[in-house]
Coordinates of C-alpha atoms and ligand atoms in Angstrom, one line a residue:
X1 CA 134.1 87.4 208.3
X2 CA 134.2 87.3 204.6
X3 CA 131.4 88.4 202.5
X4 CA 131.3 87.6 199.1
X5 CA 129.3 89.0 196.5
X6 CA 128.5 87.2 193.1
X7 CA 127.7 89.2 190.1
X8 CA 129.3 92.8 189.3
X9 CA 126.3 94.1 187.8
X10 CA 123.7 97.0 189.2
X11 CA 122.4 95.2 191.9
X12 CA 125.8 93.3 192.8
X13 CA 128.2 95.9 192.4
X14 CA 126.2 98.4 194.1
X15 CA 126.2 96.3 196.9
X16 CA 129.3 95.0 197.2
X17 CA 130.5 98.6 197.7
X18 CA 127.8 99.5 199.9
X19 CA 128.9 96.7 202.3
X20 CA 132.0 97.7 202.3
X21 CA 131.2 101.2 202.7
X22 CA 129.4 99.9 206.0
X23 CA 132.8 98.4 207.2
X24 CA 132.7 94.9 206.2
X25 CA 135.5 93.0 204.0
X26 CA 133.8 92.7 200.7
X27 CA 135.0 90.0 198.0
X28 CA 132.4 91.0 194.6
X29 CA 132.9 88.4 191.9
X30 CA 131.8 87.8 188.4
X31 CA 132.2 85.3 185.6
X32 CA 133.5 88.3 183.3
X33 CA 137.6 88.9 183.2
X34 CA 137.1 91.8 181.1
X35 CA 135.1 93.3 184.0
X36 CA 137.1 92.7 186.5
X37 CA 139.9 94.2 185.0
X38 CA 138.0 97.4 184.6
X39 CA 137.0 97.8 188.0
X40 CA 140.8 96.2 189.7
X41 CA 142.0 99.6 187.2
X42 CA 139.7 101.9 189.1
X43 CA 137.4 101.9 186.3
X44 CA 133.2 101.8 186.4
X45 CA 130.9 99.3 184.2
X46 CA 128.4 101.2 184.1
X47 CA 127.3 104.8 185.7
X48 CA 125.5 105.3 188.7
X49 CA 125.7 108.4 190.9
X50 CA 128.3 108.3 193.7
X51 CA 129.2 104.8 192.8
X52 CA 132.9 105.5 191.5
X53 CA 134.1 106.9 194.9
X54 CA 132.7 104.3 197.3
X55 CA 134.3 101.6 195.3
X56 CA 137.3 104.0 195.1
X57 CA 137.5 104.5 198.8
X58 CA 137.2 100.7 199.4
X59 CA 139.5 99.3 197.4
X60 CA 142.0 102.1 198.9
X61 CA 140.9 100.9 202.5
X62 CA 141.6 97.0 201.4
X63 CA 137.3 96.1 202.3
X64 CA 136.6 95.4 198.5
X65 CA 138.7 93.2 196.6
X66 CA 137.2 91.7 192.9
X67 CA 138.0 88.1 191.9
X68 CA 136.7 85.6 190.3
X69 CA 134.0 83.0 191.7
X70 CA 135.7 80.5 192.5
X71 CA 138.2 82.5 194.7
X72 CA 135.2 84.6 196.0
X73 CA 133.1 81.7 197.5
X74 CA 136.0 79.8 199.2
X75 CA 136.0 80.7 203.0
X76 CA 133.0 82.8 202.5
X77 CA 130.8 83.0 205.5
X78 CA 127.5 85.1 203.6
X79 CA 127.0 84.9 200.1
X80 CA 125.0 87.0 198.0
X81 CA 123.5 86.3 194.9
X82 CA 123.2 89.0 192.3
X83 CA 123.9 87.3 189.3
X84 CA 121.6 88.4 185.7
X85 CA 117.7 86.6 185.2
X86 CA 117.3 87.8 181.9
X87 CA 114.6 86.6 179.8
X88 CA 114.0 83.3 177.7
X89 CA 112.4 83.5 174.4
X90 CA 109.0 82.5 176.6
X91 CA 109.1 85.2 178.8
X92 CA 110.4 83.2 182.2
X93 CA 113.8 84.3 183.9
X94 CA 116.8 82.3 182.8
X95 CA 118.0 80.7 185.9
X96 CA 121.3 79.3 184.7
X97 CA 123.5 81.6 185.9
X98 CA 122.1 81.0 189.6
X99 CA 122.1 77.7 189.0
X100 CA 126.0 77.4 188.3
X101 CA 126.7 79.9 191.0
X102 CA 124.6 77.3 193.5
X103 CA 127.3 74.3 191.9
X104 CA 130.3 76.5 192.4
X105 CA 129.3 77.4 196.4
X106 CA 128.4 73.5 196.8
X107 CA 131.7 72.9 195.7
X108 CA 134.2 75.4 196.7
X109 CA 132.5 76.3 200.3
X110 CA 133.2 74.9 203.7
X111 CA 131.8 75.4 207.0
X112 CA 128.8 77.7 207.5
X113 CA 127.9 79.5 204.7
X114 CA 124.7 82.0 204.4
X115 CA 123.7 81.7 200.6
X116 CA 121.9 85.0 200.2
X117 CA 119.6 85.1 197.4
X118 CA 118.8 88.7 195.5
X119 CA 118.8 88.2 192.2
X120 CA 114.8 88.8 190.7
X121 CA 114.0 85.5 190.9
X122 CA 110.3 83.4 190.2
X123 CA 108.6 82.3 193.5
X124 CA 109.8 78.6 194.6
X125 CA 113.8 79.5 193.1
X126 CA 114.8 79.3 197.1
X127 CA 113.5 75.9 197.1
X128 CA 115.2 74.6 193.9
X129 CA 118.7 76.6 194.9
X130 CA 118.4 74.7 198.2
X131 CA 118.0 71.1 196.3
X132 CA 121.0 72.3 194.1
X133 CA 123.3 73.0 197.3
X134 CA 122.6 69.6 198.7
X135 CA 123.3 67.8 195.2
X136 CA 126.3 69.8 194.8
X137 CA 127.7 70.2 198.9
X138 CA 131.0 68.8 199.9
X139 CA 131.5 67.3 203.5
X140 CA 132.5 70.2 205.2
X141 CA 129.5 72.6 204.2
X142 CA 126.7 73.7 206.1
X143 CA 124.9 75.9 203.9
X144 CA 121.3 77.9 205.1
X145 CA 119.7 80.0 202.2
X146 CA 117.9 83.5 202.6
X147 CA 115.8 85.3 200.0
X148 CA 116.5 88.9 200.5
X149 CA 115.0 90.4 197.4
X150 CA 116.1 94.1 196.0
X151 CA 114.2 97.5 196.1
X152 CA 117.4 99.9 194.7
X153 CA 116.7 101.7 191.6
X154 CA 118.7 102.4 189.0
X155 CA 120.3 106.2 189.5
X156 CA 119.4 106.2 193.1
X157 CA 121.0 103.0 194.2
X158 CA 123.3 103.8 196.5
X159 CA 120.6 106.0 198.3
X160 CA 118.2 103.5 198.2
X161 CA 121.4 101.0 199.6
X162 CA 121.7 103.2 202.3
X163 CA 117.6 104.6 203.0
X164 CA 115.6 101.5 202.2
X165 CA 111.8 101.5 203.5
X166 CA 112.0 97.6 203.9
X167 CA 114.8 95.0 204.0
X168 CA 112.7 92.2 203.2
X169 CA 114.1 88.3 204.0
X170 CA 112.5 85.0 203.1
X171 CA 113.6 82.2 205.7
X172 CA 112.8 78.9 206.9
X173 CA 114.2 79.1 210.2
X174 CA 113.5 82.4 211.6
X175 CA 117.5 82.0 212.8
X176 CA 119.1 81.8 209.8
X177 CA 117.8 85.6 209.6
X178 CA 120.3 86.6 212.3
X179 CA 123.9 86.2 210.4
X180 CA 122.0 89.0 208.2
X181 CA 120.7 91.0 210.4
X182 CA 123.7 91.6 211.8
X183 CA 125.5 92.1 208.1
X184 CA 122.7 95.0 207.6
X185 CA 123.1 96.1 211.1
X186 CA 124.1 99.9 210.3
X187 CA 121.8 100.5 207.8
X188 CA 118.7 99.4 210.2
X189 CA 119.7 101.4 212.9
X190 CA 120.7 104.2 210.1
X191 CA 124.0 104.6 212.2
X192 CA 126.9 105.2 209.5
X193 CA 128.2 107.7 207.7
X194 CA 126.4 108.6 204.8
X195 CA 128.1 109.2 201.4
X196 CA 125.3 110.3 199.7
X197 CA 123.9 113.3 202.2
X198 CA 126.9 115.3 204.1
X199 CA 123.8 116.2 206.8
X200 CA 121.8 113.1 206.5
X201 CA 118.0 113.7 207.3
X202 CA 116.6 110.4 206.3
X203 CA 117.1 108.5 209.3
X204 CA 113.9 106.9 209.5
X205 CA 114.9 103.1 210.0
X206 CA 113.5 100.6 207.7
X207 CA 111.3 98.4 208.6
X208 CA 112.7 94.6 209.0
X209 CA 110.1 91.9 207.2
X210 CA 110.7 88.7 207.5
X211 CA 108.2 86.5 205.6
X212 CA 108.8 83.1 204.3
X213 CA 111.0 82.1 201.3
X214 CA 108.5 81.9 198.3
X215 CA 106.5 84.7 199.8
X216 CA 109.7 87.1 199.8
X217 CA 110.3 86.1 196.4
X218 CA 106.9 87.0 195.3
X219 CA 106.7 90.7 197.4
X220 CA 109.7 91.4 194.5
X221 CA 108.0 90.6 191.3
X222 CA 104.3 91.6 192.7
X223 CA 105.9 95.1 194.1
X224 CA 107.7 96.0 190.2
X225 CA 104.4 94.4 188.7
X226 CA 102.3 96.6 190.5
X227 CA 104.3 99.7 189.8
X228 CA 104.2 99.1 186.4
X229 CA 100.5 98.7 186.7
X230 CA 100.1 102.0 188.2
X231 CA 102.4 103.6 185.0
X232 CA 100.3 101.6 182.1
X233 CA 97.3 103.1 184.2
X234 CA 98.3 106.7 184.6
X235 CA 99.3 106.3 181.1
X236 CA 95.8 105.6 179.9
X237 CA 94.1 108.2 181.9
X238 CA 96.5 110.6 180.0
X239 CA 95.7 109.1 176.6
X240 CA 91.8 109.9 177.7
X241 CA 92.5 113.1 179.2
X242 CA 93.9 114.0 175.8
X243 CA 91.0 112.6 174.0
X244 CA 88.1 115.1 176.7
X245 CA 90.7 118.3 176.7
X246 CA 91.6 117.3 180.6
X247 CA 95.3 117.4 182.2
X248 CA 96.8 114.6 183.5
X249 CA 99.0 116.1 185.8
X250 CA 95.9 117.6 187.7
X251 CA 94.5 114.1 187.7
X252 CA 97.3 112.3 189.2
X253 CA 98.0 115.4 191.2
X254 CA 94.1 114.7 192.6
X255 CA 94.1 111.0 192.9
X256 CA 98.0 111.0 194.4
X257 CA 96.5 113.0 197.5
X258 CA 94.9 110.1 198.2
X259 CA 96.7 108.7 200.6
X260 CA 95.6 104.9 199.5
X261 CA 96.8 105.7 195.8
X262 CA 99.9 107.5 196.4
X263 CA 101.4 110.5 194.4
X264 CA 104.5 108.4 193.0
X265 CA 104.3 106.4 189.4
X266 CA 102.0 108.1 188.1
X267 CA 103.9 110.5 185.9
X268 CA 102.6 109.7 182.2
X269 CA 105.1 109.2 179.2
X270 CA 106.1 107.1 176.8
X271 CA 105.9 103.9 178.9
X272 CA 108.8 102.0 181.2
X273 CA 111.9 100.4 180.7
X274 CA 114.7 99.2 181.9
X275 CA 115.8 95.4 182.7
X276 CA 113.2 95.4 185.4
X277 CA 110.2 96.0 184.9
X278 CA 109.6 94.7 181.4
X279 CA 111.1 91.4 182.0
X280 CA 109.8 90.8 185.4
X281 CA 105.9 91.4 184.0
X282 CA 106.7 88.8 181.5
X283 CA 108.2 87.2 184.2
X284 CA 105.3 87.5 186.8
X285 CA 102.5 86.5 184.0
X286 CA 104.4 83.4 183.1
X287 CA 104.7 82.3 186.8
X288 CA 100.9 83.0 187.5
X289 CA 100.1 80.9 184.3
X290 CA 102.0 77.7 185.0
X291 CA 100.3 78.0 188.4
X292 CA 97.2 78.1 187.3
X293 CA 96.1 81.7 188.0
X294 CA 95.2 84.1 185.0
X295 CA 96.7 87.1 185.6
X296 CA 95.7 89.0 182.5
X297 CA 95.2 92.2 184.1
X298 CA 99.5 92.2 183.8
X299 CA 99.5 91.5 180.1
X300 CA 97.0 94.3 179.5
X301 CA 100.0 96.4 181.2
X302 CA 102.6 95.4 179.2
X303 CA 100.1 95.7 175.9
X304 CA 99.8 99.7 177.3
X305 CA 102.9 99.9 177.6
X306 CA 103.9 98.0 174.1
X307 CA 101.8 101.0 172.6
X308 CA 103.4 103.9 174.2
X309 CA 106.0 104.4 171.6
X310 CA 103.8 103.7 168.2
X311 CA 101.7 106.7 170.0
X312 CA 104.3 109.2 170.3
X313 CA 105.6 108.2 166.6
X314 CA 101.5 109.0 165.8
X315 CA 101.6 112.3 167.6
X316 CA 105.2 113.5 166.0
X317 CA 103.4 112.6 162.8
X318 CA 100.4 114.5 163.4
X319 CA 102.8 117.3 164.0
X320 CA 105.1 116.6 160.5
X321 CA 102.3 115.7 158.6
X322 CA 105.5 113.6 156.9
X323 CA 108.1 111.9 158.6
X324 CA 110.3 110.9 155.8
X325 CA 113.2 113.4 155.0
X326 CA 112.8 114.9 158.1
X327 CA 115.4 116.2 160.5
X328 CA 114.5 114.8 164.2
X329 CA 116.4 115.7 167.3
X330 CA 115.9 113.2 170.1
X331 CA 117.5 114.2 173.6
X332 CA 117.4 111.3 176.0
X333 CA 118.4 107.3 175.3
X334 CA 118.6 106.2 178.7
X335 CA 115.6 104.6 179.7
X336 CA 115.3 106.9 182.8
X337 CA 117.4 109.7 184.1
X338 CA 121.1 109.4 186.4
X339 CA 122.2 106.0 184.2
X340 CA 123.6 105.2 181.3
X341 CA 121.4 101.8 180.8
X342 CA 119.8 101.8 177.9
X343 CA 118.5 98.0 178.5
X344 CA 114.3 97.7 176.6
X345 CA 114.7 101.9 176.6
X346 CA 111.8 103.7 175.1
X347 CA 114.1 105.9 173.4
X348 CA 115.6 102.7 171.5
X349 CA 112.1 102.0 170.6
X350 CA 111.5 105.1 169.2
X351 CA 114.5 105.7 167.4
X352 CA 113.9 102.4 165.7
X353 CA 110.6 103.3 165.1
X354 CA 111.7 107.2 163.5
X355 CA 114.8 105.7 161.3
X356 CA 111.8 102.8 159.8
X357 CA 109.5 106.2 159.0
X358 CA 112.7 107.9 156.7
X359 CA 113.7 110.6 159.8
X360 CA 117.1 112.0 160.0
X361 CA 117.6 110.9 163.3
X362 CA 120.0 113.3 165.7
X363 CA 120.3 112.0 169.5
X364 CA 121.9 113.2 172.6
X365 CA 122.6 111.9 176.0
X366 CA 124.7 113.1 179.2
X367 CA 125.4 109.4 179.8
X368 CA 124.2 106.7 177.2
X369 CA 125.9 107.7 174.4
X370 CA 128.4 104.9 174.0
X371 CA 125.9 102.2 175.1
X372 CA 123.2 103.4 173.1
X373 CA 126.1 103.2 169.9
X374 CA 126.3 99.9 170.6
X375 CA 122.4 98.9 169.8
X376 CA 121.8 101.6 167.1
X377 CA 125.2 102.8 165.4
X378 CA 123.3 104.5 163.0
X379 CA 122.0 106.7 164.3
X380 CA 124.0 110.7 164.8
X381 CA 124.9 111.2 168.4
X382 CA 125.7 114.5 169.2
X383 CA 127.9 115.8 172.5
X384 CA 125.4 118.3 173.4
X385 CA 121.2 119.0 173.2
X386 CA 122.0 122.0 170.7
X387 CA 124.0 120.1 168.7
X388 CA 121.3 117.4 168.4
X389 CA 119.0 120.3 168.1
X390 CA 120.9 122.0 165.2
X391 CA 118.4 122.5 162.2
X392 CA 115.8 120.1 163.5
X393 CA 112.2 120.1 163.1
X394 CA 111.0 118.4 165.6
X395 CA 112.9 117.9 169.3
X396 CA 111.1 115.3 171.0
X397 CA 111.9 114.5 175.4
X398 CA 112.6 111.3 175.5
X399 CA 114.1 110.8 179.1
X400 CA 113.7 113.1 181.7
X401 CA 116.9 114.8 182.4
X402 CA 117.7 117.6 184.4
X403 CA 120.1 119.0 181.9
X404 CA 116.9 119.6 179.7
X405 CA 115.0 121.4 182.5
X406 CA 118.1 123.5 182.5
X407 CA 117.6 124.4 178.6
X408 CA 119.0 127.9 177.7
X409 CA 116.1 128.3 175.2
X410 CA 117.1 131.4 173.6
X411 CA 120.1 129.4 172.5
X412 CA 117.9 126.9 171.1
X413 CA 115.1 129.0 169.5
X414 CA 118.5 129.6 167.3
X415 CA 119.5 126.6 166.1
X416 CA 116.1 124.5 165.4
X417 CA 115.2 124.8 162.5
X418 CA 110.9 124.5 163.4
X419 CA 110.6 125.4 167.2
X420 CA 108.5 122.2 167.7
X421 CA 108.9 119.9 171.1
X422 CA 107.2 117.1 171.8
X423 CA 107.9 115.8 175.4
X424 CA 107.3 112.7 176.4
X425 CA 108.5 113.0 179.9
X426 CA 106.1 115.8 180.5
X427 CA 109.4 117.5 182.3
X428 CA 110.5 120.8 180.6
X429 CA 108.5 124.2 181.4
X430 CA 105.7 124.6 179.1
X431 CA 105.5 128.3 179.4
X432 CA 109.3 129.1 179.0
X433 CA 108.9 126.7 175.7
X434 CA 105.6 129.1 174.8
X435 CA 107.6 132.3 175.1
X436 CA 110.2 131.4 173.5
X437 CA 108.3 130.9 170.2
X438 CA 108.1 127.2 171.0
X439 CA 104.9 125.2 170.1
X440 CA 104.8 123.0 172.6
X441 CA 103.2 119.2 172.7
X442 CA 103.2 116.9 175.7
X443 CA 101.7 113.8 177.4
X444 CA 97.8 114.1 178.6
X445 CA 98.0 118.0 178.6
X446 CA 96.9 120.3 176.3
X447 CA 98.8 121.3 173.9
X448 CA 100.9 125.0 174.4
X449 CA 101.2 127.2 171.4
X450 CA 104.2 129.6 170.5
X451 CA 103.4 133.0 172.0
X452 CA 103.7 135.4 169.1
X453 CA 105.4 138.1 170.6
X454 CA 108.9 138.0 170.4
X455 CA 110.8 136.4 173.6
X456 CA 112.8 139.5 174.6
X457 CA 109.7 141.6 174.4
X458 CA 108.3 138.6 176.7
X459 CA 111.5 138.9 179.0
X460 CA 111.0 142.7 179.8
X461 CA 107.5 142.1 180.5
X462 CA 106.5 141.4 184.1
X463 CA 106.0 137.2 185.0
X464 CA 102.4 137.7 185.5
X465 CA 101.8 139.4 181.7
X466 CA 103.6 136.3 180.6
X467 CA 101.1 134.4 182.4
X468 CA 98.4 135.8 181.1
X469 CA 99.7 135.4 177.5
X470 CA 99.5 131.7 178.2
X471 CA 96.8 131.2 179.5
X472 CA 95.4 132.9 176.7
X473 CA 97.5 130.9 174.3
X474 CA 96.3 127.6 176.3
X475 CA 92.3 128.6 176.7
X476 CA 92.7 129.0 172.8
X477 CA 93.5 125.7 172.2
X478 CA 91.9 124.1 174.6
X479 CA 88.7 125.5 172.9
X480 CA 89.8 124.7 169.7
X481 CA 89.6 121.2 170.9
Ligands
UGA501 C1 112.7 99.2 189.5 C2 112.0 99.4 190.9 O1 111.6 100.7 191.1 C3 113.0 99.0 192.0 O2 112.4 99.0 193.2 C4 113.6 97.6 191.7 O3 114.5 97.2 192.7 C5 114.2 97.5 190.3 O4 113.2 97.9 189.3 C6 114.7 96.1 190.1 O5 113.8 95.2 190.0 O6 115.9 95.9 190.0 P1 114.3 100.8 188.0 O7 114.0 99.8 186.9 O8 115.8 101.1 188.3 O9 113.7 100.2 189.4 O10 113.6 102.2 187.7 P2 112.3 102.9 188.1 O11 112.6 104.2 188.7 O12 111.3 102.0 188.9 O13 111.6 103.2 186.7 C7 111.3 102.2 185.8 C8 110.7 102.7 184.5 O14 109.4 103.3 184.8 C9 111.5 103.9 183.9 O15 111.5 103.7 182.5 C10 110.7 105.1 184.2 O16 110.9 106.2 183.3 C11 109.3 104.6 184.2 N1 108.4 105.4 185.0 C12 108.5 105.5 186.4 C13 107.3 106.1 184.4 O17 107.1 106.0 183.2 N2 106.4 106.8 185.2 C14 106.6 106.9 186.6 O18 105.7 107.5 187.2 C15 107.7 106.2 187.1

């Protein structure tokens, strides 16, 4: 049985190689030559962990092949759909790039085909896709369409491939479903090998939803809309927890016991990115609108979220007092950790935002580098945190890496040229920054400030002195406020 795959981006390539890894024959197509060269010379798009060697392994083991989509939807049996919905000027996905793959499948398919639809699409997309097959199907093609809307994340995708909570499908004939439930057969009875854990403890089997067409479509957009809701809301408890001398990290750590509310998303920063959750907000208002429904709760989130950045740029001035002139390490472009994607990033934001103000802007990424060059060339990108570090005034934690967890920060007490961080992941250790003659600024916390004493004296002394010191430190400014 030939599976084809259309669209080599995140979602598509991802699971291309997943279904491969699974055992099936995988054909993983997309409308850019350049592309395909890259990956038929072994080489990756874009990086995601663990990626490289599945699609290494398959290509060796002849289960993945990439062609063009033309080639890929001839004598295909199941067809996914994973090409790109990026945004109009309006807000609403652009659907032309499904539309044309629809044309090409009613033109180049024969016999049974399952058109599998995963690209984020609006509610009601199944319906129009199926209209375009008819137009557009030859003689000899009997097509069904499935929504089967995507959970992966970016930097966990091939876990989240392989250790989904749901597989969610959208039918109209509850037997259409079958064809795909047999495609996803492993990964619901969690019975394959796993290439992500070597002793594999998930196996918890996901659960198997299957819903109709327009409500599948809308479990994806209301699931990322109401994740980003939780974000923009955590967000604002952290602004206010600010504002009374409270810490946000014991509020969410309070409310996330709730089992009802959750513990997860609701880690406070300088607001979400990424080609998902921005757009599909915009996305998910404009759909509610042109059906009638004011959603305005949604835009509220995205206006938090908007803010996020001009907030940080209001805290690093507080800090400054001047911005202009200044010398201003960022570490982090991605818009999360584990990817290079640096697609509506904060940190792109915020760079923007510091190089308007005057700032000598230094930046540095394990993994964005190159795509961040391409948005911002002028900005100095560095090849390691102390580098970027070198001189600065202020280094401000723009994406949560665990290379910054791991700072050696003796090494970088000796390059700044100010020990002044400002993290706006909330992720590095605010008492390691303290004894190292940091001053130390976060999200929703109180502020840390430099212990005085010096940082070997600190290093002799037993962990609970150090402590103490702290907690001094922190009761004094907590007052102060
Ligand atoms: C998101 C969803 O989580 C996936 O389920 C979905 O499949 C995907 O969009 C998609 O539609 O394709 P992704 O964008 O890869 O996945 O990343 P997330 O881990 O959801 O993070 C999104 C943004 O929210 C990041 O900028 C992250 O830093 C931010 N975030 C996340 C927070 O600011 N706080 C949190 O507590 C969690």
């Amino acid at each position: 049985m030939k599976i084809s795959v259309i669209g080599a981006g995140y979602v598509g390539l991802t699971t291309a190689a997943c279904l491969a890894e699974i055992g099936h024959t995988v054909c993983c197509a997309d409308n850019d030559e350049r592309k395909l060269d890259l990956l038929r010379s072994g080489q990756m798009p874009f990086f995601e962990p663990h990626l490289e060697e599945i699609v290494s392994r398959n290509r060796s083991a002849g289960r993945l092949q990439f062609e063009n989509t033309e080639t890929a939807v001839t004598g295909a049996v199941a067809i996914f759909i994973c090409v790109g919905t990026p945004p109009l000027e309006n807000g609403e996905a652009d659907l032309s790039a499904v539309a044309n793959v629809a044309r090409t499948i009613g033109q180049r398919a024969t016999g049974y085909c399952l058109v599998i639809e995963k690209s984020t699409v609006p509610v009601q997309t199944g319906q129009q896709l199926k209209r375009q097959l008819q137009l557009y199907a030859n003689k000899e093609l009997r097509c069904e369409l499935v929504s089967n809307p995507e959970f992966l994340r970016e930097g966990s995708a091939i876990e989240d491939f392989f250790h989904p909570d749901r597989i969610v499908i959208g039918v109209e004939r509850e037997e259409a479903a079958t064809l795909l439930r047999a495609i996803y057969g492993p990964i619901l009875e969690q019975n394959f090998q796993c290439p992500v854990h070597t002793a594999c403890s998930f196996g918890k089997k996901p659960a198997w939803v299957v819903t109709d067409t327009n409500s599948a479509e809308l479990i994806k957009h209301a699931s990322n809309s109401f994740l980003a809701m939780k974000i923009s809301f955590i967000n604002m408890v952290a602004d206010l927890c600010e504002a009374v001398g409270a810490d946000v990290s014991k509020v969410a750590m309070g409310m996330g016991m709730d089992p009802r509310i959750g513990s997860a998303f609701l880690n406070p920063g300088i607001g979400f990115g990424g080609f998902c959750f921005p757009k599909d907000v915009q996305a998910f208002v404009r759909i509610a609108e042109k059906a009638g429904c004011d959603f305005s709760l949604l835009r509220e989130v995205e206006n938090v979220n908007k803010r996020r950045i001009e907030n940080f740029v209001e805290k690093v001035s507080k800090e400054l007092w001047v911005i202009r002139g200044r010398k201003i390490a960022v570490w982090g472009l991605a818009f999360k950790p584990n990817t290079d994607d640096v697609r509506f990033a904060p940190a792109i934001g915020l760079l923007r935002s510091l190089i308007r103000e005057g700032a000598e802007v230094s930046a540095y990424d394990p993994q964005a580098t190159e795509k961040a060059k391409a948005v911002l060339p002028e900005v100095r990108y560095c090849a390691s945190p102390y580098e970027a570090a070198q001189d600065a005034e202020a280094v401000l934690v723009v994406t949560e890496w665990e290379e910054f967890r791991q700072i050696d920060w003796q090494r970088l007490r000796g390059v700044v040229d100010r020990p002044l961080i400002l993290d706006g992941r909330n992720t590095l250790d605010a008492q390691a920054a303290s004894r190292h003659g940091f001053h130390y600024v976060s999200i929703g916390r109180p502020a840390v400030v430099a212990d005085p004493r010096p940082a070997s004296d600190l290093e002799r002394a037993p962990a609970n002195v150090g402590k103490a010191v702290s907690k001094i430190a922190l009761e004094g400014v907590t007052s102060a406020l």
